[in-house]
Short mmCIF file of C-alpha atoms in Angstrom, two decimals:
data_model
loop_
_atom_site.label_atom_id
_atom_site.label_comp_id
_atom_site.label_asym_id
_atom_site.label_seq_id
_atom_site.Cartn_x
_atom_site.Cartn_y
_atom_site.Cartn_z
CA UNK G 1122 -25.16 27.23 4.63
CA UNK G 1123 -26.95 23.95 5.34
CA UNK G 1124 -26.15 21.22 3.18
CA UNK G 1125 -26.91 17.36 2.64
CA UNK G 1126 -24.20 15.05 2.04
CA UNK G 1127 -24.48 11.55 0.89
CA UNK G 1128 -22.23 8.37 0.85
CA UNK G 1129 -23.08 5.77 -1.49
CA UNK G 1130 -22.21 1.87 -0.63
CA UNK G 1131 -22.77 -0.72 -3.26
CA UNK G 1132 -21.45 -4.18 -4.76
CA UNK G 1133 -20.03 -3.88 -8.64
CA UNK G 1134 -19.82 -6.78 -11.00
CA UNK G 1135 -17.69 -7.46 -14.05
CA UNK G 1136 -19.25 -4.98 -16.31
CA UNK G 1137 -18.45 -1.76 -16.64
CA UNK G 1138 -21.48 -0.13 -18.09
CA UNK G 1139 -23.81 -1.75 -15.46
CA UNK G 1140 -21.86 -0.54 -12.64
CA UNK G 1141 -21.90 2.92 -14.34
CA UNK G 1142 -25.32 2.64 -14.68
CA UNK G 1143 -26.11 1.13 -11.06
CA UNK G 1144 -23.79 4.51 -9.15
CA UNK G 1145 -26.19 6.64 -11.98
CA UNK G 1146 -29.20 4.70 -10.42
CA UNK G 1147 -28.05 5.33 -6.70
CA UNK G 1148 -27.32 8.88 -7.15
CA UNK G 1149 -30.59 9.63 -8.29
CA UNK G 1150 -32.14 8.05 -5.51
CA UNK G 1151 -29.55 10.15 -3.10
CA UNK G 1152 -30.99 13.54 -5.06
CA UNK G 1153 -33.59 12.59 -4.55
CA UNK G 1154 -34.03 12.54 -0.90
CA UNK G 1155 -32.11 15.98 -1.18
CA UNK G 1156 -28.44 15.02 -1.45
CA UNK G 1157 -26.11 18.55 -2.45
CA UNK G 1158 -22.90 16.27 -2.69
CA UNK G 1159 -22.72 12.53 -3.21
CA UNK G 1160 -19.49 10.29 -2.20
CA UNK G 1161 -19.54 6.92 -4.28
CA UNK G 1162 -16.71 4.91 -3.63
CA UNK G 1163 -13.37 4.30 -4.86
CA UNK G 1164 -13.28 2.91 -8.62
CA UNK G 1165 -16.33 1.97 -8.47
CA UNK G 1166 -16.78 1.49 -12.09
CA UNK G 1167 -15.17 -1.85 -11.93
CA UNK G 1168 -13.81 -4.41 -9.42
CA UNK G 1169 -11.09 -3.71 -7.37
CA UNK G 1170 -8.41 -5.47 -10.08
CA UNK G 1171 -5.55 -4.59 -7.70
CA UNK G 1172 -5.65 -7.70 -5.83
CA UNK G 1173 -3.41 -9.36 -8.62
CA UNK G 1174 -0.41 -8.18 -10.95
CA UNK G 1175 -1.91 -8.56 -14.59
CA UNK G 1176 -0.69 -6.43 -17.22
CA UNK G 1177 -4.50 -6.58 -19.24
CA UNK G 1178 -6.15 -4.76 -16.45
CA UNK G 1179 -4.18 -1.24 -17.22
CA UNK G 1180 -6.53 -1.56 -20.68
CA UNK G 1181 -8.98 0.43 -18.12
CA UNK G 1182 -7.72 3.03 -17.42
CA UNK G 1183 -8.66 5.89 -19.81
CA UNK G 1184 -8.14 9.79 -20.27
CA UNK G 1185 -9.77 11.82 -18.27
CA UNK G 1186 -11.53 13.57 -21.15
CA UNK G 1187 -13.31 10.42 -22.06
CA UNK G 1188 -13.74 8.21 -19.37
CA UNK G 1189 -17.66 7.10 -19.25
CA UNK G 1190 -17.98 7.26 -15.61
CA UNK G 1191 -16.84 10.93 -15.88
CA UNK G 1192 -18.99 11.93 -18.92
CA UNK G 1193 -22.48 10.23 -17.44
CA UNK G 1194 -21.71 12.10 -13.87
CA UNK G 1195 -20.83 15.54 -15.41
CA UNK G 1196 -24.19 15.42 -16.99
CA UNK G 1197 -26.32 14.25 -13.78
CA UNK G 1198 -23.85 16.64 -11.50
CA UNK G 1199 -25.66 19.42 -13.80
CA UNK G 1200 -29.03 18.07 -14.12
CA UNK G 1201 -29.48 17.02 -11.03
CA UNK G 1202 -27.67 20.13 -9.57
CA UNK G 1203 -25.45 18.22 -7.14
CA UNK G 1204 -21.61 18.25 -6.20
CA UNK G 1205 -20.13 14.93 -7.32
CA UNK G 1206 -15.97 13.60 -6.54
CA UNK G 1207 -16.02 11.26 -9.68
CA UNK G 1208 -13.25 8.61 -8.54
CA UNK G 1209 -11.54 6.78 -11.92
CA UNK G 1210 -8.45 4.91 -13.20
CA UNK G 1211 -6.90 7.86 -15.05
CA UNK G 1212 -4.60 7.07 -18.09
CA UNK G 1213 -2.50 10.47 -18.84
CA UNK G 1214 -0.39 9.50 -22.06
CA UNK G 1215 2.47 6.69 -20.66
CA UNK G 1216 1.24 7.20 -16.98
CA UNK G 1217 -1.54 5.60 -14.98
CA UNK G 1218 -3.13 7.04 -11.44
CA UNK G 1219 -5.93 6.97 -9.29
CA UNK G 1220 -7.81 9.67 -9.38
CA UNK G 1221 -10.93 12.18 -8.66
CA UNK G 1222 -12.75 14.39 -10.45
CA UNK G 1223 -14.92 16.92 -8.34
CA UNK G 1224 -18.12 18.11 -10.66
CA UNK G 1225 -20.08 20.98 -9.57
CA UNK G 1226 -23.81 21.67 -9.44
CA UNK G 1227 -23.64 23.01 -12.44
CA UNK G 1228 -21.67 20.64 -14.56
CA UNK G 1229 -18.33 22.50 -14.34
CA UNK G 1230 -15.26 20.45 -13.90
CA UNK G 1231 -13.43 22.08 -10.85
CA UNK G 1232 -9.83 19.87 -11.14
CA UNK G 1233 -8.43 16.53 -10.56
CA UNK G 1234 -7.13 14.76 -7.65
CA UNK G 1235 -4.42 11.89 -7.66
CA UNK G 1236 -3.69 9.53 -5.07
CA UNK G 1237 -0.81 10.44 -3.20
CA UNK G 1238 -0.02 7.52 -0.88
CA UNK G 1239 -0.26 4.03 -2.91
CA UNK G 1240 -0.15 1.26 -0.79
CA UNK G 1241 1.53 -2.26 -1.75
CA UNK G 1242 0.75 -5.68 -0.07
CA UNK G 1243 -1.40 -8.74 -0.42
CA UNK G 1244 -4.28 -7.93 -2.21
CA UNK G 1245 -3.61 -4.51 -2.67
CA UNK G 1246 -0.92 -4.22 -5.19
CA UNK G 1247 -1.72 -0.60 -6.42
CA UNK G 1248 1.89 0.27 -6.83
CA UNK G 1249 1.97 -1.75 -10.11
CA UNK G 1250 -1.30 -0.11 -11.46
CA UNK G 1251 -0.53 3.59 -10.07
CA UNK G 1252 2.25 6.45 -9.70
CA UNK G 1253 1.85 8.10 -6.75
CA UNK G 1254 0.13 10.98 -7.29
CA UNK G 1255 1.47 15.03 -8.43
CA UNK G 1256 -1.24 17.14 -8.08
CA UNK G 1257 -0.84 18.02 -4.06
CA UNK G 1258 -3.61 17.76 -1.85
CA UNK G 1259 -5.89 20.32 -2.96
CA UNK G 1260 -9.42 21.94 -1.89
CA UNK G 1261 -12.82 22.21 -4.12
CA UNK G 1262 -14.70 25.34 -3.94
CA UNK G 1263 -17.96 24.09 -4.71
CA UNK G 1264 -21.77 25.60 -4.72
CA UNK G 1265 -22.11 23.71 -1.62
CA UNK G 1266 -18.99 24.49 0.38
CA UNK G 1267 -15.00 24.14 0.37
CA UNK G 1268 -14.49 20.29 -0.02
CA UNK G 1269 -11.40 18.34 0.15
CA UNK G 1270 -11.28 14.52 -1.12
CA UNK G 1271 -8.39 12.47 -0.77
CA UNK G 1272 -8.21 8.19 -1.76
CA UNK G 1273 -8.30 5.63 0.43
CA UNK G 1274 -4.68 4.85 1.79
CA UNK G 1275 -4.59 8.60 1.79
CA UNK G 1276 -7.33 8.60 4.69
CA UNK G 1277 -4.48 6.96 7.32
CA UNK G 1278 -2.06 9.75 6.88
CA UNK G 1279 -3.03 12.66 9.47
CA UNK G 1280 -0.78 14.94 6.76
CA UNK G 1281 -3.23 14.82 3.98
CA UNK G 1282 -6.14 16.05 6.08
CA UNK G 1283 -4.72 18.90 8.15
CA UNK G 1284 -3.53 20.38 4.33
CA UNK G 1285 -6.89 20.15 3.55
CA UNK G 1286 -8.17 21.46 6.57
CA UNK G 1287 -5.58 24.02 6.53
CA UNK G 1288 -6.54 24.87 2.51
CA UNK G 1289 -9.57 25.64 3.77
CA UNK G 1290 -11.99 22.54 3.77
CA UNK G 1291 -15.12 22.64 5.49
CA UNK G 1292 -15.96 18.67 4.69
CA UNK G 1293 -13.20 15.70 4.28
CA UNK G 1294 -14.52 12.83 1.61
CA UNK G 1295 -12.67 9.96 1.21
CA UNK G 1296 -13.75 7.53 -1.50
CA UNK G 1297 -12.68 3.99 -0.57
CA UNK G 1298 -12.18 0.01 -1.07
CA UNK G 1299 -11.01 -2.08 1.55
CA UNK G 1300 -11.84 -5.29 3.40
CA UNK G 1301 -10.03 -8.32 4.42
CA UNK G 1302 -6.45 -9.18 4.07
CA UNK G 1303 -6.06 -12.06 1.70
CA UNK G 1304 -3.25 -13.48 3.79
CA UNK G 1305 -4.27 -12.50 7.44
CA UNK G 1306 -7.88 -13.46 7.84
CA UNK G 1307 -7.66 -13.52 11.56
CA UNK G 1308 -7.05 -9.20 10.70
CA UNK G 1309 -10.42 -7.10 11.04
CA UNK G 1310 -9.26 -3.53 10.15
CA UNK G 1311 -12.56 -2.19 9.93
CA UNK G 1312 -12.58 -0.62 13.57
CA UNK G 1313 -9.68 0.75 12.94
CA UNK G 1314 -10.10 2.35 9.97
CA UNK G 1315 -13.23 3.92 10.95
CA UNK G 1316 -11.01 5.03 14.00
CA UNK G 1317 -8.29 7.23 12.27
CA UNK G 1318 -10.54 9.12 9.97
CA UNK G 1319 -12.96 10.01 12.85
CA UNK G 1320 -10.02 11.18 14.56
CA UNK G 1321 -8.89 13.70 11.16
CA UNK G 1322 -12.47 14.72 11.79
CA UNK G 1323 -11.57 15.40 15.46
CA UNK G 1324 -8.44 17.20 15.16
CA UNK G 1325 -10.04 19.04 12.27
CA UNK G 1326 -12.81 20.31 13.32
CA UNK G 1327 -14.25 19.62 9.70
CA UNK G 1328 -17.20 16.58 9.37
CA UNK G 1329 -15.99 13.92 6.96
CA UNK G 1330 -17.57 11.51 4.74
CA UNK G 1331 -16.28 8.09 3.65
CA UNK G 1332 -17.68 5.47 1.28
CA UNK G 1333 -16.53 2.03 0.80
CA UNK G 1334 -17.37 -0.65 -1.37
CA UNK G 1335 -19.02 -4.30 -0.08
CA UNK G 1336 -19.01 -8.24 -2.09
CA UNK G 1337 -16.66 -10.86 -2.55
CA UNK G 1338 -14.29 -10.08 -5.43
CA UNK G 1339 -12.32 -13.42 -6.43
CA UNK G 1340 -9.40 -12.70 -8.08
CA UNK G 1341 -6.48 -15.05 -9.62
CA UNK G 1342 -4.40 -14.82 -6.40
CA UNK G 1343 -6.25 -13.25 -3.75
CA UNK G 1344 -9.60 -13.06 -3.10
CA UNK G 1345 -11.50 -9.79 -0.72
CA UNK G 1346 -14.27 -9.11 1.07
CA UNK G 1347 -15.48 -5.53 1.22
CA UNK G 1348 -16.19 -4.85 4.74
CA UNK G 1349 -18.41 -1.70 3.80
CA UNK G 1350 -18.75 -0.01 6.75
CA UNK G 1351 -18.76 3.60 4.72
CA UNK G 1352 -19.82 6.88 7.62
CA UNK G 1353 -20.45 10.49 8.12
CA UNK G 1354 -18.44 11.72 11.14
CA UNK G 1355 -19.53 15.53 12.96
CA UNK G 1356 -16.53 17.62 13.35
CA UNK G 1357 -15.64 16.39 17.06
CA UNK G 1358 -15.45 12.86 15.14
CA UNK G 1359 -19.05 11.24 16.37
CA UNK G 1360 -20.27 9.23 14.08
CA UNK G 1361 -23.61 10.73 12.44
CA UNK G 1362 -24.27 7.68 10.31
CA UNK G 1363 -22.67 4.50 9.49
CA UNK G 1364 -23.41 1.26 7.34
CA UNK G 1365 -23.28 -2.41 7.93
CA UNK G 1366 -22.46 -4.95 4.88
CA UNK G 1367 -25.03 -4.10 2.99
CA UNK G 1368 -25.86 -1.74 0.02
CA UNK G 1369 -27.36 1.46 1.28
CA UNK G 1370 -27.15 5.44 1.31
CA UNK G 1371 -25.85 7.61 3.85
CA UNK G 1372 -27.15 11.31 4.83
CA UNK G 1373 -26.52 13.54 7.01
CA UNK G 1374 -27.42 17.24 7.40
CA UNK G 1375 -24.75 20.14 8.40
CA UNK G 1376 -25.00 23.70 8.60
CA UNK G 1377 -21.39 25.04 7.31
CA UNK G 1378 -21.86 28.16 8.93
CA UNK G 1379 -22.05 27.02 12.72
CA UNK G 1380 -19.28 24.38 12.26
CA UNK G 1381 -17.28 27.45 11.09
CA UNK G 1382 -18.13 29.43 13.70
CA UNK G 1383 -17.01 26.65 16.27
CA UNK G 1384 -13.51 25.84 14.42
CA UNK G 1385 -12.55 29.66 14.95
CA UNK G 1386 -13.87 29.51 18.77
CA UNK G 1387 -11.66 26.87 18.94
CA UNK G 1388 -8.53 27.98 18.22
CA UNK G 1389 -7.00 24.58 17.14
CA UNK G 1390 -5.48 26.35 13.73
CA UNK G 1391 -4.58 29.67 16.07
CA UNK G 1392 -2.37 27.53 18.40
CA UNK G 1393 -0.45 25.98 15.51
CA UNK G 1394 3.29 26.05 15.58
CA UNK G 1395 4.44 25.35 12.18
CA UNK G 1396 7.68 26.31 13.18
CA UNK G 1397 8.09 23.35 14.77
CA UNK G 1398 7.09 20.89 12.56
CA UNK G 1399 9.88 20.49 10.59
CA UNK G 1400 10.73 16.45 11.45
CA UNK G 1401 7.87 15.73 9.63
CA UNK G 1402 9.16 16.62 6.16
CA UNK G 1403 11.68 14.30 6.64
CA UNK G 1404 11.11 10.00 6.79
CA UNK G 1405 12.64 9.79 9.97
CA UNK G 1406 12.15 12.82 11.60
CA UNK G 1407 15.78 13.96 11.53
CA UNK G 1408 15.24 16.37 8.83
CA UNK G 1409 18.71 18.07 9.51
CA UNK G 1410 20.86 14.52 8.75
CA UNK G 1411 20.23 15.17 4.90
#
């Protein structure tokens, strides 16, 4: 199967309806340079309000069964035939998480996706905003291929992509926002960030796709800058396309079938020992001590 994936990298501003209408906009112009699935980036629907502690920003998050961003993509996901991971600040009665959507090309909504690993520092203070996630890593079987998407912090934890992989994924997305660190400006993470997900790719065997956000968001405490930097990786982690700090669309073209083929030739999932792994259920690798 040959398919074209897309990552979309944009600015948002304040309002929500224009930055619904701006990823609409974006993903149009991705179908329609022949884009099957399109990555936009992590709640992309608004700023990144996680860089403070305010109590008013939990007002957006809304049920997943009428969230706008959701709604307008279901509909272009089926008129526009493409496969869409919707990312959106999910409100599920008293609870709150970050989470993805995955429409297919026909509309159809396959399941939900919430973030498992929330991270908590300067700038980043998801942990008051979101529980960590219950659904498991999971595995979209799509018109276009087996996809698994995990959320950001999700993409530094080799865990969450070899369950994919070993679910059965055949492309790793990973919608994103990071940039600078409000109280370390001498840190640049972006190299290494780009580093660990090409190596998921890598050890894989599976391309992977990741989309982050760029602009200066001022907040009441801290302040970011989006470093962008969003990619497509090949399966041995090579980097097929990557942006700057600018707004832009990604492609790349991959034929399913022959990365399949050379996965199983492999014989990185025939050589596992599973058997052995059991230190890594535990925090410190001393799984027995319990």
């Amino acid at each position: 199967m040959q398919v074209k994936v897309a990552a979309i990298q944009m600015a948002v501003g304040d309002n929500e309806a224009e930055n619904i209408d701006k990823a609409l906009q974006q993903v149009h112009c991705a179908a329609d340079a022949g884009a099957n699935i399109i990555l936009l980036q992590e709640l992309f629907s608004t700023p990144y309000f996680c860089k403070d502690q305010n109590p008013d920003f939990l007002a957006l998050a809304q049920p997943r069964s009428s969230h706008p961003a959701l709604l307008a993509l279901q509909k272009l996901a089926k008129d526009r035939h493409l496969v869409l991971p919707v990312s959106f600040f999910e409100r599920a009665n008293n609870a709150f998480f970050n989470s993805v959507v995955v429409f297919d090309a026909d509309g159809k909504d396959l399941g939900l996706y919430r973030k498992a690993h929330i991270p908590d520092g300067p700038g980043y203070q998801e942990k008051f905003y979101f529980s960590p996630g219950d659904t498991g890593f999971k595995i979209f079987d799509t018109q276009y291929g087996r996809i698994g998407v995990a959320i950001c912090w999700d993409q530094w934890f080799p865990e969450a992509a070899r369950v994919m992989a070993l679910q059965g994924a055949e492309i790793l997305f990973y919608p994103t926002a990071i940039g600078s660190e409000p109280r370390a400006p001498e840190i640049n993470s972006r190299g290494h960030w780009t580093r660990v997900m090409q190596g998921h790719a890598a050890a894989n065997l599976v391309p992977l796709v990741a989309a982050n956000r760029i602009g200066h968001e001022i907040g009441a405490e801290s302040s970011i800058t989006f470093y962008g930097g969003s990619f497509i990786s090949d399966p041995t982690g090579a980097l097929l396309a990557q942006a700057d700090q600018e707004e832009c669309i990604l492609y790349a073209d991959l034929d399913l079938s022959k990365l399949a083929a050379q996965r199983a030739e492999w014989g990185l999932f025939r050589d596992r020992r599973p058997e052995l792994y059991a230190p890594i259920l535990s925090l410190d690798g001393n799984p027995s001590d319990g």
